[in-house]
PDB file of C-alpha atoms in Angstrom:
ATOM      1  CA  UNK A   1    -105.191  46.221 117.354  1.00 33.00           C
ATOM      2  CA  UNK A   2    -103.876  46.135 121.226  1.00 38.00           C
ATOM      3  CA  UNK A   3    -106.506  46.726 123.999  1.00 47.00           C
ATOM      4  CA  UNK A   4    -106.391  50.729 124.886  1.00 52.00           C
ATOM      5  CA  UNK A   5    -104.454  50.643 128.269  1.00 59.00           C
ATOM      6  CA  UNK A   6    -106.655  53.663 129.313  1.00 89.00           C
ATOM      7  CA  UNK A   7    -109.931  51.567 129.446  1.00 93.00           C
ATOM      8  CA  UNK A   8    -110.565  48.467 131.435  1.00 96.00           C
ATOM      9  CA  UNK A   9    -113.751  46.539 130.717  1.00 96.00           C
ATOM     10  CA  UNK A  10    -115.735  44.224 133.316  1.00 97.00           C
ATOM     11  CA  UNK A  11    -118.808  42.531 134.277  1.00 98.00           C
ATOM     12  CA  UNK A  12    -118.229  43.391 137.983  1.00 98.00           C
ATOM     13  CA  UNK A  13    -116.012  45.020 140.609  1.00 98.00           C
ATOM     14  CA  UNK A  14    -114.540  43.639 143.594  1.00 98.00           C
ATOM     15  CA  UNK A  15    -113.305  46.480 145.578  1.00 98.00           C
ATOM     16  CA  UNK A  16    -111.017  46.412 148.657  1.00 98.00           C
ATOM     17  CA  UNK A  17    -111.743  48.950 151.821  1.00 98.00           C
ATOM     18  CA  UNK A  18    -108.403  50.014 153.408  1.00 96.00           C
ATOM     19  CA  UNK A  19    -106.355  52.049 151.110  1.00 95.00           C
ATOM     20  CA  UNK A  20    -108.513  51.721 148.111  1.00 98.00           C
ATOM     21  CA  UNK A  21    -111.895  53.240 149.615  1.00 98.00           C
ATOM     22  CA  UNK A  22    -110.873  54.543 152.804  1.00 98.00           C
ATOM     23  CA  UNK A  23    -107.551  56.229 153.844  1.00 96.00           C
ATOM     24  CA  UNK A  24    -107.026  54.240 157.331  1.00 94.00           C
ATOM     25  CA  UNK A  25    -103.435  54.509 157.576  1.00 91.00           C
ATOM     26  CA  UNK A  26    -103.621  56.918 160.614  1.00 92.00           C
ATOM     27  CA  UNK A  27    -105.352  54.149 162.534  1.00 93.00           C
ATOM     28  CA  UNK A  28    -103.772  51.128 161.373  1.00 90.00           C
ATOM     29  CA  UNK A  29    -100.263  52.920 162.372  1.00 91.00           C
ATOM     30  CA  UNK A  30    -101.078  53.595 165.690  1.00 93.00           C
ATOM     31  CA  UNK A  31    -102.428  50.284 166.697  1.00 92.00           C
ATOM     32  CA  UNK A  32     -99.988  48.138 165.131  1.00 93.00           C
ATOM     33  CA  UNK A  33     -96.956  50.572 166.531  1.00 94.00           C
ATOM     34  CA  UNK A  34     -98.295  49.899 169.747  1.00 93.00           C
ATOM     35  CA  UNK A  35     -98.844  45.692 169.414  1.00 94.00           C
ATOM     36  CA  UNK A  36     -95.201  45.835 167.720  1.00 95.00           C
ATOM     37  CA  UNK A  37     -93.677  47.837 170.495  1.00 95.00           C
ATOM     38  CA  UNK A  38     -95.410  45.111 173.164  1.00 93.00           C
ATOM     39  CA  UNK A  39     -93.781  42.351 171.645  1.00 94.00           C
ATOM     40  CA  UNK A  40     -90.478  43.515 171.208  1.00 94.00           C
ATOM     41  CA  UNK A  41     -90.424  44.075 167.267  1.00 94.00           C
ATOM     42  CA  UNK A  42     -89.406  47.080 165.386  1.00 94.00           C
ATOM     43  CA  UNK A  43     -92.760  49.254 164.628  1.00 93.00           C
ATOM     44  CA  UNK A  44     -91.082  50.631 161.108  1.00 91.00           C
ATOM     45  CA  UNK A  45     -90.342  46.923 159.846  1.00 88.00           C
ATOM     46  CA  UNK A  46     -93.861  45.700 161.645  1.00 89.00           C
ATOM     47  CA  UNK A  47     -95.662  48.364 158.945  1.00 89.00           C
ATOM     48  CA  UNK A  48     -93.884  47.163 156.001  1.00 86.00           C
ATOM     49  CA  UNK A  49     -96.014  44.084 156.162  1.00 86.00           C
ATOM     50  CA  UNK A  50     -99.580  44.790 157.956  1.00 85.00           C
ATOM     51  CA  UNK A  51    -101.327  46.192 155.006  1.00 82.00           C
ATOM     52  CA  UNK A  52    -103.564  44.284 153.160  1.00 79.00           C
ATOM     53  CA  UNK A  53    -103.837  40.940 155.323  1.00 86.00           C
ATOM     54  CA  UNK A  54    -105.884  39.757 158.414  1.00 88.00           C
ATOM     55  CA  UNK A  55    -104.189  40.558 161.603  1.00 89.00           C
ATOM     56  CA  UNK A  56    -103.442  37.155 162.421  1.00 91.00           C
ATOM     57  CA  UNK A  57    -101.524  36.468 159.200  1.00 91.00           C
ATOM     58  CA  UNK A  58     -99.575  39.489 159.787  1.00 91.00           C
ATOM     59  CA  UNK A  59     -98.806  38.402 163.491  1.00 94.00           C
ATOM     60  CA  UNK A  60     -97.662  35.124 161.957  1.00 93.00           C
ATOM     61  CA  UNK A  61     -95.109  36.472 159.487  1.00 93.00           C
ATOM     62  CA  UNK A  62     -93.691  38.824 162.819  1.00 94.00           C
ATOM     63  CA  UNK A  63     -93.869  36.041 165.090  1.00 94.00           C
ATOM     64  CA  UNK A  64     -93.195  32.850 163.009  1.00 94.00           C
ATOM     65  CA  UNK A  65     -92.612  30.729 166.037  1.00 94.00           C
ATOM     66  CA  UNK A  66     -95.542  31.939 167.792  1.00 94.00           C
ATOM     67  CA  UNK A  67     -99.025  29.630 168.434  1.00 96.00           C
ATOM     68  CA  UNK A  68    -101.653  30.506 165.819  1.00 95.00           C
ATOM     69  CA  UNK A  69    -103.945  30.812 168.904  1.00 95.00           C
ATOM     70  CA  UNK A  70    -102.271  33.636 170.322  1.00 95.00           C
ATOM     71  CA  UNK A  71    -102.173  35.118 167.072  1.00 95.00           C
ATOM     72  CA  UNK A  72    -106.075  34.992 166.631  1.00 93.00           C
ATOM     73  CA  UNK A  73    -106.729  35.979 170.271  1.00 95.00           C
ATOM     74  CA  UNK A  74    -104.489  39.023 169.151  1.00 93.00           C
ATOM     75  CA  UNK A  75    -106.477  39.776 166.469  1.00 91.00           C
ATOM     76  CA  UNK A  76    -109.604  39.765 168.011  1.00 92.00           C
ATOM     77  CA  UNK A  77    -108.395  42.487 170.131  1.00 93.00           C
ATOM     78  CA  UNK A  78    -106.543  44.419 167.285  1.00 92.00           C
ATOM     79  CA  UNK A  79    -110.272  44.327 165.554  1.00 90.00           C
ATOM     80  CA  UNK A  80    -111.628  45.646 168.715  1.00 92.00           C
ATOM     81  CA  UNK A  81    -109.512  48.310 169.126  1.00 92.00           C
ATOM     82  CA  UNK A  82    -109.604  49.485 165.415  1.00 93.00           C
ATOM     83  CA  UNK A  83    -113.338  49.726 165.483  1.00 94.00           C
ATOM     84  CA  UNK A  84    -113.117  52.066 168.403  1.00 94.00           C
ATOM     85  CA  UNK A  85    -110.314  54.223 166.753  1.00 94.00           C
ATOM     86  CA  UNK A  86    -111.871  56.240 163.976  1.00 95.00           C
ATOM     87  CA  UNK A  87    -109.725  59.694 164.327  1.00 95.00           C
ATOM     88  CA  UNK A  88    -108.493  60.319 160.789  1.00 94.00           C
ATOM     89  CA  UNK A  89    -110.512  57.694 158.853  1.00 97.00           C
ATOM     90  CA  UNK A  90    -111.360  59.476 155.751  1.00 97.00           C
ATOM     91  CA  UNK A  91    -112.051  58.941 152.353  1.00 98.00           C
ATOM     92  CA  UNK A  92    -109.607  58.017 149.346  1.00 98.00           C
ATOM     93  CA  UNK A  93    -109.963  60.742 146.835  1.00 97.00           C
ATOM     94  CA  UNK A  94    -112.633  60.451 144.197  1.00 98.00           C
ATOM     95  CA  UNK A  95    -114.313  57.246 146.645  1.00 98.00           C
ATOM     96  CA  UNK A  96    -117.634  59.037 147.310  1.00 98.00           C
ATOM     97  CA  UNK A  97    -118.067  59.967 143.246  1.00 98.00           C
ATOM     98  CA  UNK A  98    -117.101  56.488 142.488  1.00 98.00           C
ATOM     99  CA  UNK A  99    -119.210  54.771 145.043  1.00 98.00           C
ATOM    100  CA  UNK A 100    -122.348  56.476 143.464  1.00 97.00           C
ATOM    101  CA  UNK A 101    -121.285  55.568 140.089  1.00 97.00           C
ATOM    102  CA  UNK A 102    -121.409  51.902 140.793  1.00 98.00           C
ATOM    103  CA  UNK A 103    -124.506  51.860 142.979  1.00 97.00           C
ATOM    104  CA  UNK A 104    -126.451  50.058 140.239  1.00 96.00           C
ATOM    105  CA  UNK A 105    -123.932  47.791 138.818  1.00 98.00           C
ATOM    106  CA  UNK A 106    -122.344  44.641 140.169  1.00 98.00           C
ATOM    107  CA  UNK A 107    -119.783  45.197 142.975  1.00 98.00           C
ATOM    108  CA  UNK A 108    -118.619  43.915 146.010  1.00 98.00           C
ATOM    109  CA  UNK A 109    -116.568  44.589 148.977  1.00 98.00           C
ATOM    110  CA  UNK A 110    -113.983  42.257 149.835  1.00 98.00           C
ATOM    111  CA  UNK A 111    -111.737  43.190 152.553  1.00 97.00           C
ATOM    112  CA  UNK A 112    -109.608  42.041 155.447  1.00 93.00           C
ATOM    113  CA  UNK A 113    -111.496  43.709 157.911  1.00 94.00           C
ATOM    114  CA  UNK A 114    -114.479  42.118 159.830  1.00 95.00           C
ATOM    115  CA  UNK A 115    -118.311  43.058 159.320  1.00 97.00           C
ATOM    116  CA  UNK A 116    -118.176  45.586 162.501  1.00 96.00           C
ATOM    117  CA  UNK A 117    -114.830  47.376 161.090  1.00 96.00           C
ATOM    118  CA  UNK A 118    -116.067  47.579 157.556  1.00 97.00           C
ATOM    119  CA  UNK A 119    -118.971  49.233 158.847  1.00 97.00           C
ATOM    120  CA  UNK A 120    -117.236  51.335 161.470  1.00 97.00           C
ATOM    121  CA  UNK A 121    -114.616  52.486 158.893  1.00 97.00           C
ATOM    122  CA  UNK A 122    -117.047  53.086 155.816  1.00 98.00           C
ATOM    123  CA  UNK A 123    -119.464  55.073 157.972  1.00 97.00           C
ATOM    124  CA  UNK A 124    -116.734  57.209 158.989  1.00 97.00           C
ATOM    125  CA  UNK A 125    -115.565  57.745 155.867  1.00 98.00           C
ATOM    126  CA  UNK A 126    -119.431  58.808 154.702  1.00 98.00           C
ATOM    127  CA  UNK A 127    -119.635  55.882 152.094  1.00 98.00           C
ATOM    128  CA  UNK A 128    -122.297  53.421 150.957  1.00 97.00           C
ATOM    129  CA  UNK A 129    -121.331  49.837 152.039  1.00 97.00           C
ATOM    130  CA  UNK A 130    -122.256  47.538 149.172  1.00 98.00           C
ATOM    131  CA  UNK A 131    -124.692  45.011 149.479  1.00 98.00           C
ATOM    132  CA  UNK A 132    -122.695  41.824 148.880  1.00 98.00           C
ATOM    133  CA  UNK A 133    -119.708  41.983 151.470  1.00 98.00           C
ATOM    134  CA  UNK A 134    -116.863  39.430 151.942  1.00 98.00           C
ATOM    135  CA  UNK A 135    -115.583  40.065 155.397  1.00 97.00           C
ATOM    136  CA  UNK A 136    -112.721  38.480 157.468  1.00 94.00           C
ATOM    137  CA  UNK A 137    -115.479  36.089 159.349  1.00 95.00           C
ATOM    138  CA  UNK A 138    -116.470  34.797 155.863  1.00 96.00           C
ATOM    139  CA  UNK A 139    -113.142  33.706 154.597  1.00 96.00           C
ATOM    140  CA  UNK A 140    -110.936  30.697 155.824  1.00 94.00           C
ATOM    141  CA  UNK A 141    -107.415  32.300 154.530  1.00 94.00           C
ATOM    142  CA  UNK A 142    -106.234  36.037 154.487  1.00 92.00           C
ATOM    143  CA  UNK A 143    -104.987  38.108 151.415  1.00 95.00           C
ATOM    144  CA  UNK A 144    -102.949  37.048 149.527  1.00 95.00           C
ATOM    145  CA  UNK A 145    -105.066  33.722 148.993  1.00 97.00           C
ATOM    146  CA  UNK A 146    -107.727  34.536 146.494  1.00 98.00           C
ATOM    147  CA  UNK A 147    -110.496  32.989 148.418  1.00 98.00           C
ATOM    148  CA  UNK A 148    -112.291  36.214 149.101  1.00 98.00           C
ATOM    149  CA  UNK A 149    -112.082  37.512 145.576  1.00 98.00           C
ATOM    150  CA  UNK A 150    -113.359  34.011 144.430  1.00 98.00           C
ATOM    151  CA  UNK A 151    -116.291  34.256 146.891  1.00 98.00           C
ATOM    152  CA  UNK A 152    -117.281  37.835 145.727  1.00 98.00           C
ATOM    153  CA  UNK A 153    -117.309  36.826 142.289  1.00 98.00           C
ATOM    154  CA  UNK A 154    -119.279  33.827 142.821  1.00 98.00           C
ATOM    155  CA  UNK A 155    -121.917  35.600 144.720  1.00 98.00           C
ATOM    156  CA  UNK A 156    -122.245  37.973 142.448  1.00 98.00           C
ATOM    157  CA  UNK A 157    -122.256  35.576 139.733  1.00 98.00           C
ATOM    158  CA  UNK A 158    -119.322  36.245 137.296  1.00 98.00           C
ATOM    159  CA  UNK A 159    -116.647  34.243 136.273  1.00 98.00           C
ATOM    160  CA  UNK A 160    -113.426  35.432 137.599  1.00 98.00           C
ATOM    161  CA  UNK A 161    -111.891  36.709 134.336  1.00 97.00           C
ATOM    162  CA  UNK A 162    -115.474  38.889 134.073  1.00 98.00           C
ATOM    163  CA  UNK A 163    -113.962  40.732 137.428  1.00 98.00           C
ATOM    164  CA  UNK A 164    -111.546  44.112 138.301  1.00 98.00           C
ATOM    165  CA  UNK A 165    -110.258  44.159 141.721  1.00 98.00           C
ATOM    166  CA  UNK A 166    -109.394  47.076 143.262  1.00 98.00           C
ATOM    167  CA  UNK A 167    -106.709  47.157 145.303  1.00 98.00           C
ATOM    168  CA  UNK A 168    -103.756  48.781 147.051  1.00 96.00           C
ATOM    169  CA  UNK A 169    -101.292  46.424 149.013  1.00 94.00           C
ATOM    170  CA  UNK A 170     -99.016  43.879 148.009  1.00 93.00           C
ATOM    171  CA  UNK A 171    -101.061  40.914 149.442  1.00 93.00           C
ATOM    172  CA  UNK A 172    -104.448  42.172 147.715  1.00 96.00           C
ATOM    173  CA  UNK A 173    -102.647  42.501 144.321  1.00 97.00           C
ATOM    174  CA  UNK A 174    -101.215  38.997 144.734  1.00 96.00           C
ATOM    175  CA  UNK A 175    -104.551  37.882 145.925  1.00 97.00           C
ATOM    176  CA  UNK A 176    -106.519  39.301 142.686  1.00 98.00           C
ATOM    177  CA  UNK A 177    -103.646  37.946 140.340  1.00 97.00           C
ATOM    178  CA  UNK A 178    -103.904  34.278 142.336  1.00 98.00           C
ATOM    179  CA  UNK A 179    -107.823  35.043 141.478  1.00 98.00           C
ATOM    180  CA  UNK A 180    -107.309  35.269 137.921  1.00 98.00           C
ATOM    181  CA  UNK A 181    -108.671  38.795 137.830  1.00 98.00           C
ATOM    182  CA  UNK A 182    -107.267  42.279 136.317  1.00 97.00           C
ATOM    183  CA  UNK A 183    -106.124  44.656 139.000  1.00 98.00           C
ATOM    184  CA  UNK A 184    -106.539  48.416 138.990  1.00 98.00           C
ATOM    185  CA  UNK A 185    -103.905  49.262 141.498  1.00 97.00           C
ATOM    186  CA  UNK A 186    -105.125  52.497 143.796  1.00 97.00           C
ATOM    187  CA  UNK A 187    -102.724  54.914 145.700  1.00 95.00           C
ATOM    188  CA  UNK A 188     -98.939  54.888 146.456  1.00 92.00           C
ATOM    189  CA  UNK A 189     -98.026  51.351 147.765  1.00 91.00           C
ATOM    190  CA  UNK A 190     -99.872  49.415 144.950  1.00 95.00           C
ATOM    191  CA  UNK A 191     -97.564  50.943 142.043  1.00 91.00           C
ATOM    192  CA  UNK A 192     -94.861  48.825 143.203  1.00 91.00           C
ATOM    193  CA  UNK A 193     -96.231  45.302 142.943  1.00 93.00           C
ATOM    194  CA  UNK A 194     -97.176  45.506 139.071  1.00 92.00           C
ATOM    195  CA  UNK A 195    -101.031  45.797 138.881  1.00 96.00           C
ATOM    196  CA  UNK A 196    -102.431  45.758 135.234  1.00 95.00           C
ATOM    197  CA  UNK A 197    -103.202  49.656 135.868  1.00 96.00           C
ATOM    198  CA  UNK A 198    -102.205  52.072 138.699  1.00 96.00           C
ATOM    199  CA  UNK A 199    -103.801  55.367 139.341  1.00 97.00           C
ATOM    200  CA  UNK A 200    -103.307  57.721 142.676  1.00 96.00           C
ATOM    201  CA  UNK A 201    -106.777  57.586 143.546  1.00 97.00           C
ATOM    202  CA  UNK A 202    -110.237  57.172 142.250  1.00 98.00           C
ATOM    203  CA  UNK A 203    -110.481  60.563 140.737  1.00 97.00           C
ATOM    204  CA  UNK A 204    -108.533  58.758 138.048  1.00 97.00           C
ATOM    205  CA  UNK A 205    -111.492  56.492 137.364  1.00 97.00           C
ATOM    206  CA  UNK A 206    -114.641  57.549 135.302  1.00 97.00           C
ATOM    207  CA  UNK A 207    -117.191  54.558 135.377  1.00 97.00           C
ATOM    208  CA  UNK A 208    -119.453  53.645 132.201  1.00 96.00           C
ATOM    209  CA  UNK A 209    -121.918  51.360 132.056  1.00 94.00           C
ATOM    210  CA  UNK A 210    -123.168  50.278 128.297  1.00 88.00           C
ATOM    211  CA  UNK A 211    -126.737  48.870 129.152  1.00 82.00           C
ATOM    212  CA  UNK A 212    -125.462  45.207 127.821  1.00 88.00           C
ATOM    213  CA  UNK A 213    -123.597  44.243 130.980  1.00 93.00           C
ATOM    214  CA  UNK A 214    -120.153  45.981 130.621  1.00 96.00           C
ATOM    215  CA  UNK A 215    -118.642  48.198 132.820  1.00 97.00           C
ATOM    216  CA  UNK A 216    -116.034  50.550 131.012  1.00 97.00           C
ATOM    217  CA  UNK A 217    -113.251  51.933 133.759  1.00 97.00           C
ATOM    218  CA  UNK A 218    -111.677  54.865 132.077  1.00 96.00           C
ATOM    219  CA  UNK A 219    -108.463  55.703 133.577  1.00 96.00           C
ATOM    220  CA  UNK A 220    -106.898  59.151 133.266  1.00 88.00           C
ATOM    221  CA  UNK A 221    -103.251  60.011 134.409  1.00 71.00           C
ATOM    222  CA  UNK A 222    -102.261  56.478 134.734  1.00 57.00           C
TER     223      UNK A 222
END
């Protein structure tokens, strides 16, 4: 019989942050609109590619002829700006209960934010930050490269095929697929990029552990 599409089974969960656990769109859009205007770019076009990537990678897409050192310098300034601006940062629907439900289960945060920004946004949203974190400083390549997810799986001690990725962006969903993992898409952006399952938010995910190491994700309203 075919697998039940309303249940995903895994042994470890790899969680993106922005758009997946934390709604930081207001800050992201404020900061990137300003950056785009400073560089003579259309802010609306810029916002189409900012989600899911590290800032320097976004800048390389938008300004392909610019030296990468300049992108890294701008990225450092952008991270500081975003870390200082927490106005409007709130949890995604269902995120507090979800983080409580996975507290004792193998899970990791895999985010394009650096450590300082991850702590600031998770704190502003009132969410527990996972003990295992793969932040921007810990990878050599931004999503859609799978490095972050592969590193998260390795640190938790599981094969990629045993992991489910939670993601909201095109770059993140591509990274999860490239890592050989199943992807649960969260929120309005994710549905356009063919995740294995898509839900509006985390209120549609119920977590069940069977005591033998299996984690069952019961999906409603997908």
